[in-house]
Coordinates of C-alpha atoms in Angstrom, one line a residue:
M1 CA -46.2 -23.3 13.6
V2 CA -48.8 -21.3 11.7
V3 CA -47.7 -23.0 8.4
L4 CA -48.0 -26.5 10.1
R5 CA -51.6 -25.9 10.9
I6 CA -52.7 -25.5 7.2
R7 CA -53.6 -28.9 5.9
N8 CA -53.7 -28.1 2.2
V9 CA -50.3 -28.7 0.9
H10 CA -50.5 -26.0 -1.9
K11 CA -51.4 -23.4 0.7
R12 CA -48.4 -24.4 2.9
K13 CA -46.1 -24.0 -0.3
Y14 CA -47.7 -20.5 -1.0
I15 CA -47.1 -19.1 2.5
L16 CA -43.6 -20.6 2.7
I17 CA -42.9 -18.7 -0.6
C18 CA -44.4 -15.4 0.8
L19 CA -42.2 -15.8 4.0
C20 CA -39.2 -16.4 1.8
I21 CA -39.9 -13.3 -0.2
V22 CA -40.5 -11.1 2.7
G23 CA -37.2 -12.4 4.4
F24 CA -35.4 -11.7 1.1
I25 CA -36.8 -8.0 1.1
M26 CA -35.8 -7.5 4.7
Y27 CA -32.3 -8.8 4.0
K28 CA -32.0 -6.5 1.0
N29 CA -33.3 -3.7 3.1
L30 CA -30.7 -4.3 5.7
S31 CA -27.9 -4.5 3.3
K32 CA -28.4 -1.2 1.6
P33 CA -26.2 1.8 2.5
A34 CA -27.8 4.3 4.9
G35 CA -31.0 5.9 3.3
G36 CA -30.5 3.6 0.2
W37 CA -33.7 2.0 0.5
R38 CA -35.7 5.2 0.4
M39 CA -33.6 6.9 -2.2
S40 CA -34.3 6.8 -6.0
R41 CA -31.7 4.8 -7.9
K42 CA -32.3 6.7 -11.1
V43 CA -30.1 9.7 -10.0
G44 CA -26.9 9.1 -8.2
L45 CA -24.5 11.6 -6.6
S46 CA -25.2 14.9 -8.3
V47 CA -24.5 18.6 -8.0
N48 CA -27.3 21.0 -7.0
M49 CA -25.6 24.5 -7.1
S50 CA -23.2 24.4 -3.9
Q51 CA -24.4 21.1 -2.5
F52 CA -24.3 17.4 -3.4
T53 CA -27.6 15.5 -3.6
L54 CA -27.8 11.6 -3.6
G55 CA -30.8 10.0 -4.9
G56 CA -32.5 13.3 -5.0
E57 CA -31.8 14.2 -1.4
S58 CA -29.2 16.5 -0.1
F59 CA -26.1 14.6 0.9
C60 CA -22.8 15.6 2.7
I61 CA -20.0 13.2 2.3
L62 CA -18.4 12.3 5.5
G63 CA -15.6 9.9 4.1
G64 CA -12.7 8.0 5.3
S65 CA -10.0 6.1 3.6
I66 CA -9.0 2.5 4.1
H67 CA -7.1 0.5 1.6
Y68 CA -8.1 -3.1 1.4
F69 CA -4.4 -4.0 0.3
R70 CA -3.1 -2.5 3.5
V71 CA -5.4 -4.4 5.7
P72 CA -5.4 -8.2 6.3
R73 CA -8.7 -9.5 4.7
A74 CA -9.6 -11.2 8.0
Y75 CA -9.8 -7.6 9.4
W76 CA -11.7 -5.9 6.7
R77 CA -15.2 -6.3 8.5
D78 CA -13.6 -5.1 11.8
R79 CA -12.1 -1.8 10.3
L80 CA -15.2 -1.0 8.3
M81 CA -17.5 -1.6 11.2
K82 CA -15.2 0.7 13.3
M83 CA -15.5 3.3 10.4
K84 CA -19.4 3.0 10.5
A85 CA -19.3 3.4 14.3
C86 CA -17.5 6.7 13.9
G87 CA -20.4 8.2 12.0
I88 CA -18.7 8.1 8.6
N89 CA -21.0 7.3 5.5
T90 CA -18.5 6.9 2.7
L91 CA -15.6 4.5 2.2
T92 CA -12.8 5.8 -0.2
T93 CA -10.0 3.6 -1.5
Y94 CA -7.4 3.6 -4.0
V95 CA -6.8 0.6 -6.4
P96 CA -3.1 -0.4 -6.7
W97 CA -2.4 -1.6 -10.5
S98 CA 1.1 -2.8 -9.4
L99 CA -0.4 -5.3 -7.1
H100 CA -3.2 -6.3 -9.4
Q101 CA -0.9 -6.7 -12.5
P102 CA 2.5 -7.8 -11.0
E103 CA 3.2 -9.1 -14.7
K104 CA 2.1 -7.8 -18.1
G105 CA -0.1 -10.8 -18.7
V106 CA -0.9 -11.7 -15.1
F107 CA -3.9 -10.4 -13.1
N108 CA -4.7 -10.8 -9.3
F109 CA -8.1 -10.0 -8.0
H110 CA -8.4 -12.9 -5.6
T111 CA -7.9 -13.2 -1.7
Q112 CA -6.3 -10.1 -0.3
L113 CA -6.9 -8.3 -3.5
D114 CA -10.5 -9.2 -4.2
L115 CA -11.8 -5.6 -4.7
E116 CA -15.3 -6.7 -5.3
A117 CA -15.7 -8.5 -2.1
Y118 CA -14.4 -5.4 -0.2
I119 CA -16.7 -3.0 -2.0
S120 CA -19.7 -5.5 -1.5
L121 CA -18.8 -5.6 2.2
A122 CA -18.9 -1.9 2.5
A123 CA -22.5 -1.9 0.9
E124 CA -23.6 -4.7 3.6
L125 CA -22.3 -2.5 6.4
G126 CA -24.1 0.5 5.1
L127 CA -21.3 2.5 3.7
W128 CA -21.2 4.3 0.3
V129 CA -17.9 4.1 -1.9
I130 CA -15.9 6.7 -3.7
L131 CA -13.5 4.6 -6.0
R132 CA -10.1 5.8 -7.0
P133 CA -8.9 3.5 -9.7
G134 CA -5.8 5.6 -10.8
P135 CA -4.0 4.2 -12.8
Y136 CA -1.6 6.4 -10.9
I137 CA -2.7 6.6 -7.2
S138 CA 0.4 7.8 -5.4
A139 CA -0.5 6.5 -1.8
E140 CA 3.0 6.4 -0.9
L141 CA 3.5 3.1 -2.8
D142 CA 6.5 2.1 -4.9
L143 CA 6.1 4.1 -8.3
G144 CA 2.9 5.6 -7.0
G145 CA 1.2 2.1 -7.6
L146 CA 2.2 1.8 -11.3
P147 CA 3.7 -1.5 -12.2
S148 CA 7.6 -1.4 -12.6
W149 CA 7.5 -3.6 -15.8
L150 CA 6.4 -0.3 -17.6
L151 CA 10.0 0.7 -17.3
R152 CA 11.2 -2.0 -19.4
D153 CA 10.2 0.3 -22.3
G154 CA 13.3 2.6 -22.9
S155 CA 10.9 5.3 -24.5
M156 CA 8.1 5.1 -21.8
R157 CA 6.5 8.3 -20.6
L158 CA 4.3 7.4 -17.6
R159 CA 1.1 9.3 -17.2
T160 CA 0.9 10.7 -20.7
T161 CA -0.7 9.5 -23.8
H162 CA 2.5 7.9 -24.8
P163 CA 1.2 4.7 -26.9
G164 CA 3.0 2.2 -24.6
F165 CA 1.5 3.7 -21.4
T166 CA -2.1 4.2 -22.9
Q167 CA -2.0 0.6 -24.4
A168 CA -1.0 -0.8 -21.0
V169 CA -3.8 1.2 -19.1
N170 CA -6.3 0.0 -21.6
T171 CA -5.4 -3.7 -21.0
Y172 CA -5.6 -3.1 -17.3
F173 CA -8.9 -1.3 -17.4
D174 CA -10.3 -3.9 -19.6
K175 CA -9.9 -6.3 -16.7
L176 CA -10.5 -3.8 -13.7
I177 CA -13.5 -1.7 -14.7
P178 CA -16.0 -4.5 -15.6
K179 CA -15.6 -5.7 -12.1
V180 CA -16.9 -2.4 -10.5
V181 CA -19.3 -1.4 -13.2
P182 CA -22.1 -3.6 -11.5
L183 CA -21.4 -2.1 -8.2
Q184 CA -22.3 1.5 -9.0
F185 CA -25.1 3.4 -7.3
K186 CA -27.5 3.4 -10.3
K187 CA -27.1 -0.4 -10.7
G188 CA -27.9 -1.0 -7.0
G189 CA -24.5 -0.9 -5.7
P190 CA -22.7 1.4 -3.3
I191 CA -20.2 3.4 -5.7
I192 CA -21.4 6.9 -5.8
A193 CA -18.3 8.4 -7.4
V194 CA -15.3 7.6 -9.2
Q195 CA -11.9 9.7 -9.2
V196 CA -10.2 10.3 -12.4
E197 CA -6.4 9.7 -11.9
N198 CA -4.8 11.5 -9.0
E199 CA -3.0 14.8 -8.3
Y200 CA -2.4 15.4 -12.1
G201 CA -2.1 18.9 -11.5
S202 CA 1.2 18.4 -10.0
F203 CA 2.4 16.5 -12.9
A204 CA 0.6 17.9 -16.0
K205 CA 2.9 16.8 -18.7
D206 CA 0.2 16.1 -21.3
Q207 CA -2.9 18.1 -21.8
S208 CA -4.7 15.1 -23.5
Y209 CA -4.0 12.7 -20.7
M210 CA -6.9 13.3 -18.3
I211 CA -9.3 13.4 -21.3
F212 CA -8.0 9.8 -22.2
I213 CA -8.4 8.6 -18.6
K214 CA -11.9 10.0 -18.3
E215 CA -12.9 8.4 -21.5
A216 CA -11.4 5.1 -20.7
L217 CA -13.4 5.0 -17.5
Q218 CA -16.9 6.1 -19.3
S219 CA -16.4 4.0 -22.4
R220 CA -16.2 0.9 -20.0
G221 CA -19.5 1.7 -18.4
I222 CA -18.5 4.1 -15.5
S223 CA -21.7 6.5 -15.2
E224 CA -21.5 7.8 -11.7
L225 CA -20.1 11.2 -10.7
L226 CA -16.5 11.9 -11.8
V227 CA -14.1 13.8 -9.6
T228 CA -10.5 15.0 -9.7
S229 CA -8.3 15.6 -6.6
D230 CA -5.5 18.1 -6.6
N231 CA -3.3 20.1 -4.1
P232 CA -4.5 23.7 -3.7
N233 CA -1.6 25.2 -5.8
T234 CA -2.2 23.0 -8.7
L235 CA -6.1 22.8 -8.8
K236 CA -6.2 24.8 -12.2
S237 CA -4.0 22.3 -14.2
G238 CA -5.3 19.0 -12.8
G239 CA -9.1 19.0 -13.7
V240 CA -10.9 17.8 -16.7
D241 CA -14.3 18.8 -18.2
G242 CA -17.2 16.8 -16.8
A243 CA -15.6 16.0 -13.5
I244 CA -16.0 17.8 -10.1
R245 CA -12.8 19.3 -8.7
S246 CA -11.8 18.6 -5.1
V247 CA -8.8 19.7 -3.0
K248 CA -6.3 18.1 -0.8
L249 CA -5.0 19.7 2.5
Q250 CA -4.1 19.6 6.1
K251 CA -4.5 23.2 7.4
L252 CA -7.7 25.0 6.4
N253 CA -6.7 28.1 4.5
Q254 CA -9.3 30.8 3.4
R255 CA -7.4 31.4 0.2
N256 CA -7.5 27.7 -0.7
I257 CA -11.2 27.5 -0.4
Q258 CA -11.7 30.8 -2.5
D259 CA -9.4 29.3 -5.2
L260 CA -11.5 26.2 -5.5
N261 CA -14.7 28.4 -5.4
A262 CA -13.2 30.4 -8.1
I263 CA -12.4 27.7 -10.4
Q264 CA -15.7 25.9 -9.8
P265 CA -18.2 28.7 -8.9
N266 CA -21.5 26.8 -9.2
G267 CA -20.2 23.3 -7.7
P268 CA -19.9 21.9 -4.3
S269 CA -16.8 22.2 -2.2
M270 CA -15.1 19.0 -1.1
V271 CA -11.7 18.2 0.6
M272 CA -11.1 14.9 -0.9
D273 CA -8.0 14.2 1.2
Y274 CA -7.9 16.0 4.6
W275 CA -4.7 14.5 5.9
T276 CA -5.3 13.2 9.5
G277 CA -1.6 12.7 10.0
G278 CA 1.4 11.8 7.8
Y279 CA 3.9 9.1 6.7
D280 CA 7.4 8.5 8.1
V281 CA 10.8 7.9 6.3
W282 CA 13.8 5.9 7.6
G283 CA 16.1 8.1 9.7
D284 CA 13.8 10.7 10.5
L285 CA 11.1 11.0 13.4
H286 CA 7.6 9.6 13.7
H287 CA 5.2 12.3 12.4
V288 CA 2.0 13.0 14.2
L289 CA -0.7 15.7 14.0
P290 CA -2.2 16.8 17.5
P291 CA -5.9 15.4 17.9
E292 CA -7.1 19.0 18.5
D293 CA -5.7 20.5 15.6
M294 CA -7.3 17.7 13.4
V295 CA -10.7 17.9 14.8
S296 CA -10.9 21.7 14.7
A297 CA -10.1 21.7 10.9
V298 CA -12.6 18.9 10.3
R299 CA -15.2 20.8 12.3
E300 CA -14.6 24.1 10.3
I301 CA -14.7 22.2 6.9
L302 CA -18.3 21.0 7.9
R303 CA -19.3 24.4 9.3
R304 CA -18.7 25.8 5.8
G305 CA -21.2 23.1 4.5
M306 CA -18.3 21.3 2.7
S307 CA -17.9 17.6 2.2
V308 CA -14.7 15.8 3.7
N309 CA -12.8 12.5 3.3
L310 CA -10.2 11.7 6.0
Y311 CA -6.9 10.4 4.5
M312 CA -6.3 8.1 6.2
F313 CA -9.1 7.0 8.5
H314 CA -7.0 3.9 9.1
G315 CA -3.7 3.4 7.4
G316 CA -2.6 -0.1 7.9
S317 CA 0.7 -1.5 6.7
S318 CA 2.7 -1.5 3.7
F319 CA 3.5 -5.1 4.0
G320 CA 6.3 -6.5 2.1
F321 CA 8.3 -4.2 -0.3
M322 CA 5.3 -2.0 -1.4
S323 CA 6.5 1.3 0.3
G324 CA 7.3 4.2 -1.8
A325 CA 10.2 7.0 -1.4
L326 CA 10.6 10.6 -1.6
A327 CA 12.8 11.8 -4.5
E328 CA 12.9 15.6 -3.5
P329 CA 14.8 17.4 -2.1
S330 CA 16.9 14.1 -1.7
Y331 CA 16.1 10.5 -1.9
R332 CA 14.5 9.1 1.5
A333 CA 12.8 5.8 1.6
L334 CA 9.5 5.2 3.6
V335 CA 9.0 2.9 6.5
S336 CA 6.9 -0.2 6.4
S337 CA 4.3 1.1 8.8
Y338 CA 1.4 3.1 7.5
D339 CA -0.1 4.0 10.8
Y340 CA -0.2 7.5 9.4
D341 CA -1.2 8.8 13.0
A342 CA -4.7 8.1 11.8
P343 CA -7.8 8.0 14.0
L344 CA -7.7 4.1 13.8
S345 CA -4.3 2.8 14.6
E346 CA -2.2 0.4 12.5
A347 CA -3.6 -2.5 14.5
G348 CA -7.1 -1.1 14.7
E349 CA -7.0 0.5 18.0
Y350 CA -9.1 3.5 18.9
T351 CA -7.1 6.8 19.4
P352 CA -8.3 10.1 20.8
K353 CA -8.7 11.2 17.2
Y354 CA -11.2 8.6 16.8
H355 CA -13.2 9.4 19.9
L356 CA -13.3 13.4 18.9
L357 CA -14.4 12.6 15.5
R358 CA -17.3 10.3 16.6
D359 CA -18.6 13.1 18.9
L360 CA -18.4 15.4 16.1
F361 CA -20.0 13.2 13.3
S362 CA -22.7 12.2 15.8
R363 CA -24.3 15.6 15.2
Y364 CA -24.4 15.1 11.5
N365 CA -26.4 11.9 11.9
K366 CA -29.4 12.5 9.8
K367 CA -31.6 9.7 11.5
G368 CA -31.4 11.5 14.7
G369 CA -30.6 8.3 16.5
S370 CA -27.3 7.3 18.1
L371 CA -24.4 5.7 16.2
P372 CA -23.8 2.1 16.2
D373 CA -21.8 0.7 19.1
M374 CA -18.1 0.7 19.0
P375 CA -16.9 -2.8 18.3
A376 CA -14.8 -4.6 21.0
L377 CA -11.1 -4.5 20.6
G378 CA -9.1 -7.6 19.8
Y379 CA -6.5 -8.9 22.4
R380 CA -2.9 -8.1 21.6
E381 CA -0.3 -10.6 22.9
T382 CA 3.4 -10.7 24.3
Y383 CA 4.8 -14.0 23.0
E384 CA 7.9 -15.7 24.2
P385 CA 10.9 -14.6 21.8
A386 CA 11.8 -16.8 18.8
I387 CA 15.4 -17.9 19.3
M388 CA 17.1 -18.1 15.9
Y389 CA 18.6 -21.7 15.9
Q390 CA 19.4 -22.2 12.2
H391 CA 21.4 -20.1 9.7
L392 CA 21.7 -20.0 5.9
S393 CA 24.4 -17.8 4.3
L394 CA 23.1 -15.6 1.5
W395 CA 25.7 -17.4 -0.8
D396 CA 24.1 -20.9 0.1
A397 CA 20.7 -19.4 -0.8
L398 CA 21.7 -18.4 -4.4
S399 CA 20.9 -21.8 -5.8
F400 CA 17.4 -21.3 -4.9
T401 CA 16.9 -18.2 -7.0
E402 CA 15.8 -18.1 -10.7
E403 CA 18.7 -19.0 -13.0
P404 CA 21.4 -16.2 -12.9
F405 CA 21.6 -14.0 -16.0
K406 CA 24.9 -13.4 -17.6
S407 CA 25.7 -9.8 -19.1
S408 CA 28.7 -8.0 -20.1
R409 CA 27.4 -4.8 -18.7
P410 CA 25.3 -4.1 -15.5
V411 CA 21.6 -4.4 -16.2
N412 CA 18.8 -2.7 -13.9
M413 CA 16.3 -4.7 -12.1
E414 CA 13.6 -3.9 -14.5
N415 CA 15.3 -5.1 -17.5
L416 CA 16.5 -8.5 -16.2
P417 CA 14.8 -11.5 -17.9
A418 CA 13.4 -12.5 -14.4
N419 CA 9.7 -13.2 -13.8
N420 CA 8.6 -14.3 -17.3
R421 CA 10.7 -11.4 -18.7
N422 CA 8.8 -8.9 -16.7
G423 CA 11.9 -7.8 -14.8
Q424 CA 12.5 -7.6 -11.1
S425 CA 9.9 -5.2 -9.1
Y426 CA 11.5 -5.3 -5.6
G427 CA 14.0 -6.8 -3.2
Y428 CA 17.7 -7.1 -3.7
T429 CA 19.8 -7.9 -7.0
L430 CA 23.4 -9.4 -6.6
Y431 CA 25.9 -8.3 -9.2
E432 CA 29.1 -10.5 -9.2
T433 CA 32.3 -10.0 -11.5
T434 CA 36.0 -11.0 -11.5
I435 CA 38.8 -8.5 -10.5
T436 CA 42.4 -9.0 -10.7
S437 CA 43.6 -6.0 -8.8
G438 CA 42.7 -3.6 -5.8
G439 CA 42.3 0.1 -6.1
L440 CA 39.4 2.6 -6.1
L441 CA 35.8 1.6 -6.8
K442 CA 33.7 4.4 -8.0
S443 CA 29.8 4.2 -8.2
G444 CA 28.9 7.6 -9.7
D445 CA 25.2 7.9 -9.3
N446 CA 24.6 4.3 -10.6
V447 CA 23.7 2.5 -7.5
R448 CA 20.0 2.5 -6.6
D449 CA 19.5 2.6 -3.7
R450 CA 22.2 0.9 -1.4
A451 CA 24.9 -1.7 -2.3
L452 CA 26.8 -3.8 0.0
V453 CA 30.2 -4.5 -1.5
F454 CA 32.2 -7.9 -1.1
V455 CA 35.5 -9.3 -2.3
D456 CA 35.6 -13.0 -2.2
R457 CA 32.5 -12.8 -0.1
N458 CA 34.1 -10.6 2.5
Y459 CA 32.5 -7.2 3.3
I460 CA 34.5 -4.3 2.3
G461 CA 32.0 -1.4 2.4
L462 CA 28.7 0.2 1.6
F463 CA 27.7 2.3 -1.5
K464 CA 24.8 4.8 -0.9
R465 CA 23.6 7.6 -3.2
K466 CA 26.0 10.0 -1.4
T467 CA 29.0 7.4 -0.9
L468 CA 30.7 7.5 -4.4
E469 CA 34.1 5.9 -3.8
L470 CA 35.4 2.7 -2.0
A471 CA 38.8 1.4 -1.5
V472 CA 39.2 -2.3 -2.8
P473 CA 42.0 -4.1 -0.9
D474 CA 45.0 -5.6 -2.9
G475 CA 45.2 -9.3 -3.5
K476 CA 46.6 -11.9 -5.7
G477 CA 45.0 -13.5 -8.7
Q478 CA 41.4 -13.5 -9.7
R479 CA 38.8 -12.6 -7.0
T480 CA 35.1 -12.2 -7.0
L481 CA 33.7 -8.7 -6.5
S482 CA 30.0 -8.6 -5.4
L483 CA 27.6 -5.9 -5.2
L484 CA 24.3 -6.7 -3.3
V485 CA 22.0 -3.8 -4.3
E486 CA 18.6 -3.1 -2.7
N487 CA 15.7 -1.3 -4.1
C488 CA 14.6 0.7 -1.0
G489 CA 11.4 1.9 -2.7
R490 CA 10.8 3.9 -6.0
A491 CA 9.6 7.4 -5.7
H492 CA 5.9 7.6 -5.3
R493 CA 5.4 11.1 -6.7
G494 CA 7.4 13.6 -8.7
R495 CA 7.9 14.5 -12.3
D496 CA 10.7 11.9 -12.9
L497 CA 8.7 8.7 -12.4
D498 CA 10.2 7.5 -15.8
K499 CA 13.7 7.4 -14.2
Q500 CA 12.9 5.1 -11.2
H501 CA 15.0 2.2 -12.4
K502 CA 16.6 0.1 -9.6
G503 CA 19.7 -2.1 -9.2
L504 CA 22.8 -1.0 -11.1
V505 CA 21.7 1.6 -13.7
G506 CA 25.2 2.4 -15.2
D507 CA 28.7 1.6 -15.0
I508 CA 30.7 0.9 -11.9
L509 CA 34.4 2.0 -12.4
L510 CA 37.6 0.2 -10.9
N511 CA 40.7 2.5 -11.2
N512 CA 38.5 4.4 -13.7
T513 CA 37.8 1.3 -15.9
P514 CA 34.2 0.0 -16.2
L515 CA 33.6 -3.4 -14.6
R516 CA 32.4 -6.0 -17.2
D517 CA 30.9 -9.6 -17.4
F518 CA 28.4 -9.7 -14.7
T519 CA 26.7 -12.7 -13.2
I520 CA 23.3 -11.3 -11.9
Y521 CA 21.0 -13.0 -9.4
S522 CA 17.4 -11.8 -8.8
L523 CA 16.7 -11.8 -5.0
D524 CA 13.1 -10.4 -5.0
M525 CA 12.4 -12.7 -2.0
K526 CA 8.8 -13.7 -3.1
P527 CA 6.9 -16.2 -1.0
S528 CA 7.9 -19.0 -3.6
F529 CA 11.6 -18.3 -2.8
I530 CA 11.1 -18.1 0.8
D531 CA 9.1 -21.3 0.8
S532 CA 11.9 -23.0 -1.4
L533 CA 14.6 -22.3 1.3
Y534 CA 13.0 -24.9 3.4
Q535 CA 15.0 -27.2 1.3
A536 CA 18.1 -25.4 1.6
P537 CA 21.3 -26.6 3.7
W538 CA 20.5 -24.7 6.8
K539 CA 23.1 -25.2 9.5
S540 CA 23.0 -24.9 13.3
L541 CA 23.6 -21.3 14.2
P542 CA 27.5 -21.0 14.6
E543 CA 29.2 -18.7 17.0
N544 CA 30.1 -16.3 14.3
P545 CA 27.5 -16.6 11.3
S546 CA 28.2 -14.9 8.2
F547 CA 26.4 -11.9 6.8
P548 CA 24.3 -11.4 4.9
G549 CA 22.2 -14.3 5.9
F550 CA 18.9 -15.8 6.7
F551 CA 18.3 -16.9 10.3
M552 CA 15.3 -19.2 11.3
G553 CA 13.4 -19.6 14.5
R554 CA 10.0 -20.5 15.8
L555 CA 7.3 -18.7 17.5
F556 CA 4.7 -20.7 19.5
A557 CA 1.1 -19.3 19.5
F558 CA -1.2 -21.4 21.6
G559 CA -5.0 -21.3 21.2
Y560 CA -6.6 -18.4 18.9
P561 CA -3.5 -16.4 17.9
S562 CA -3.7 -12.6 18.7
D563 CA -2.0 -9.5 17.1
T564 CA 1.5 -8.8 18.2
F565 CA 4.4 -6.6 17.3
V566 CA 7.9 -7.7 16.1
K567 CA 10.8 -6.0 17.7
L568 CA 14.5 -6.6 16.8
P569 CA 16.8 -5.1 19.3
G570 CA 20.5 -5.7 18.3
W571 CA 19.6 -6.3 14.6
E572 CA 20.8 -3.9 11.9
K573 CA 18.8 -4.0 8.7
G574 CA 16.7 -6.5 6.9
V575 CA 13.5 -8.2 6.4
V576 CA 11.1 -10.4 8.5
F577 CA 9.1 -13.3 7.1
I578 CA 6.5 -15.1 9.3
N579 CA 5.2 -18.4 7.6
G580 CA 6.5 -17.2 4.5
L581 CA 4.8 -13.7 4.5
N582 CA 6.9 -10.6 4.1
L583 CA 6.0 -8.3 7.0
G584 CA 8.4 -5.6 5.6
R585 CA 11.7 -4.0 6.3
Y586 CA 13.3 -3.2 9.8
W587 CA 16.3 -0.9 10.2
S588 CA 17.9 0.3 13.3
I589 CA 18.0 3.8 12.3
G590 CA 14.3 4.2 13.1
P591 CA 12.0 5.8 13.6
Q592 CA 10.0 2.6 13.4
Q593 CA 11.1 -0.1 16.0
T594 CA 8.3 -2.7 15.7
L595 CA 6.6 -4.4 12.8
Y596 CA 2.8 -5.2 13.1
L597 CA 2.1 -8.8 13.1
P598 CA -1.6 -9.5 12.7
G599 CA -3.1 -12.6 14.4
P600 CA -4.5 -13.9 11.2
F601 CA -1.0 -14.3 9.7
L602 CA -0.1 -16.9 12.6
N603 CA -1.1 -20.6 13.1
S604 CA -2.2 -22.0 16.3
G605 CA 0.9 -23.9 17.4
I606 CA 4.4 -23.5 15.6
N607 CA 5.1 -20.5 13.3
Q608 CA 8.3 -20.3 11.0
V609 CA 10.2 -17.1 11.6
I610 CA 12.8 -16.2 9.0
V611 CA 14.9 -13.0 9.1
F612 CA 17.1 -11.7 6.4
E613 CA 19.9 -9.7 8.0
E614 CA 22.6 -7.6 6.1
K615 CA 25.1 -6.9 8.7
E616 CA 24.6 -7.8 12.4
G617 CA 22.1 -9.9 14.4
D618 CA 21.2 -10.6 17.9
Y619 CA 19.7 -14.0 17.2
K620 CA 16.5 -13.7 18.9
V621 CA 13.3 -11.9 17.9
N622 CA 10.8 -10.4 20.4
F623 CA 7.0 -10.1 20.2
E624 CA 5.5 -7.2 22.2
D625 CA 1.9 -6.2 22.9
A626 CA 2.4 -2.6 21.9
P627 CA 3.7 -0.9 18.9
D628 CA 6.8 1.4 18.9
L629 CA 6.9 3.8 15.9
G630 CA 9.6 5.8 17.3
M631 CA 10.1 9.5 18.7
A632 CA 7.3 11.7 17.7
A633 CA 7.5 15.0 16.2
E634 CA 4.4 17.2 15.3
I635 CA 3.8 17.9 11.7
Q636 CA 4.8 21.6 10.8

């Protein structure tokens, strides 16, 4: 109204311009991370003897890990606001190479993988960022986040200065690093530190490697503080000159801190990963860490004047086939849930750990004021079960895969000509050949990781890593022998990452004679394949459907869809797809009994539910309002 009273047009324009400038300044002020407006941007996160400083002011990192690739993009803001409300000042995230470069010449930084948008959102909400770009990240991902097409190189030596690996890293960093350089602290962004690789001390096969990664980051414009992160017993061999060392642990041990201080006597102490819980493997129990144990350790870390990052603050879900596996002491695949027993649950619910941390961190709030209000929780729904009304046998679905590959010998997943000659990363591979007799089938150690075996499409048995022999029944004439091999997840850590090939990795013997002349089908079950199945010859569900097979049903969600949890009692093992999206694996052996289905994955109205089941089905899928991650056991 003041502007309208001014008759002179030029004066009115002048005042409008001034108001716009003031508004812009206020907006920029509000969008800065805490304290960022007052701080000098000339000096970023720095070391002042045993303390960190940021912009010249003393600074204690109260960090928390949330992986953008494990949280639906529609929920990024909700999860980061809950982080801020807990008193955390710094977000940490890994960057998964395997997801950002699924094929050699193909890059994806869009929608769910829009890293720039995620970092910018953190800045808007007042959070600093520690970026962990790898290239190896572990993070309980298949192959530790390295793309499987690297394994097509028979001489490949991952995480070394082997030319094939460094060339691939350089190509990836040429795409990735320019996206985050403008988001660094000294350029006005929220990134205050960048981690060089991850846990290299436990691998340490190449003394030049960490120098290569450090220079690969700096030569592309990374100028903020560099850090490395290792387990206590590998701190010495994992560092690199010019980077602050930090430690990973769950139980605070005086000796661990002394070892860190001995290696880095004039530097600040930081627990880069304080593990708030743990991950789970199929066939085991659900691992939990008591809230009191967690908060007492974090309290002691802070009492000592150390900085800390909570891994995980919110775990989320390893949707699709992204879960890794343990290689030692024996192979065990990880479940799809990445709840991690973290302070914020898989579905973003507050836990007792969250409330204890919020109370503790409120005492470290420099402003002296109260923390932001805790965002309201979303509604969770129990939907009517989806009744499976259509069936498609695996054999009828084969015509919707890529053209099958003919080979005299078995070929592993990675070396198949699928996906523009980048090989197959995930899912199942079907190997078919002709036999003329029965007898003893031997797998050796060449099935990675499980194989359902069929003769003329009739199931005869299962090969696992410990099941090495199988009887093939006698029969007349030529018959088709089929092995449906599943990649259950490549090891995410260990010194044998180069050997994580999947599918059939060597000969299968029938009566001590190697099988030959295979037809090989790639069943990676990508969204494009699932979408193509809508054109397939589905049949009404018969009384005795064949397995393996696809089963289709419908979930009705009226109004604004809410989060829910998929439960499959009576089903054995397989994969669930909602509207073409792969939620992950289910397996009756547990511990995980439900799959998290976020509301944003659903449409208002009809939703297509497809289940790929290997052996046995109940023909209905339940949707419940609470998770079931299995019987709990405390982490020892």
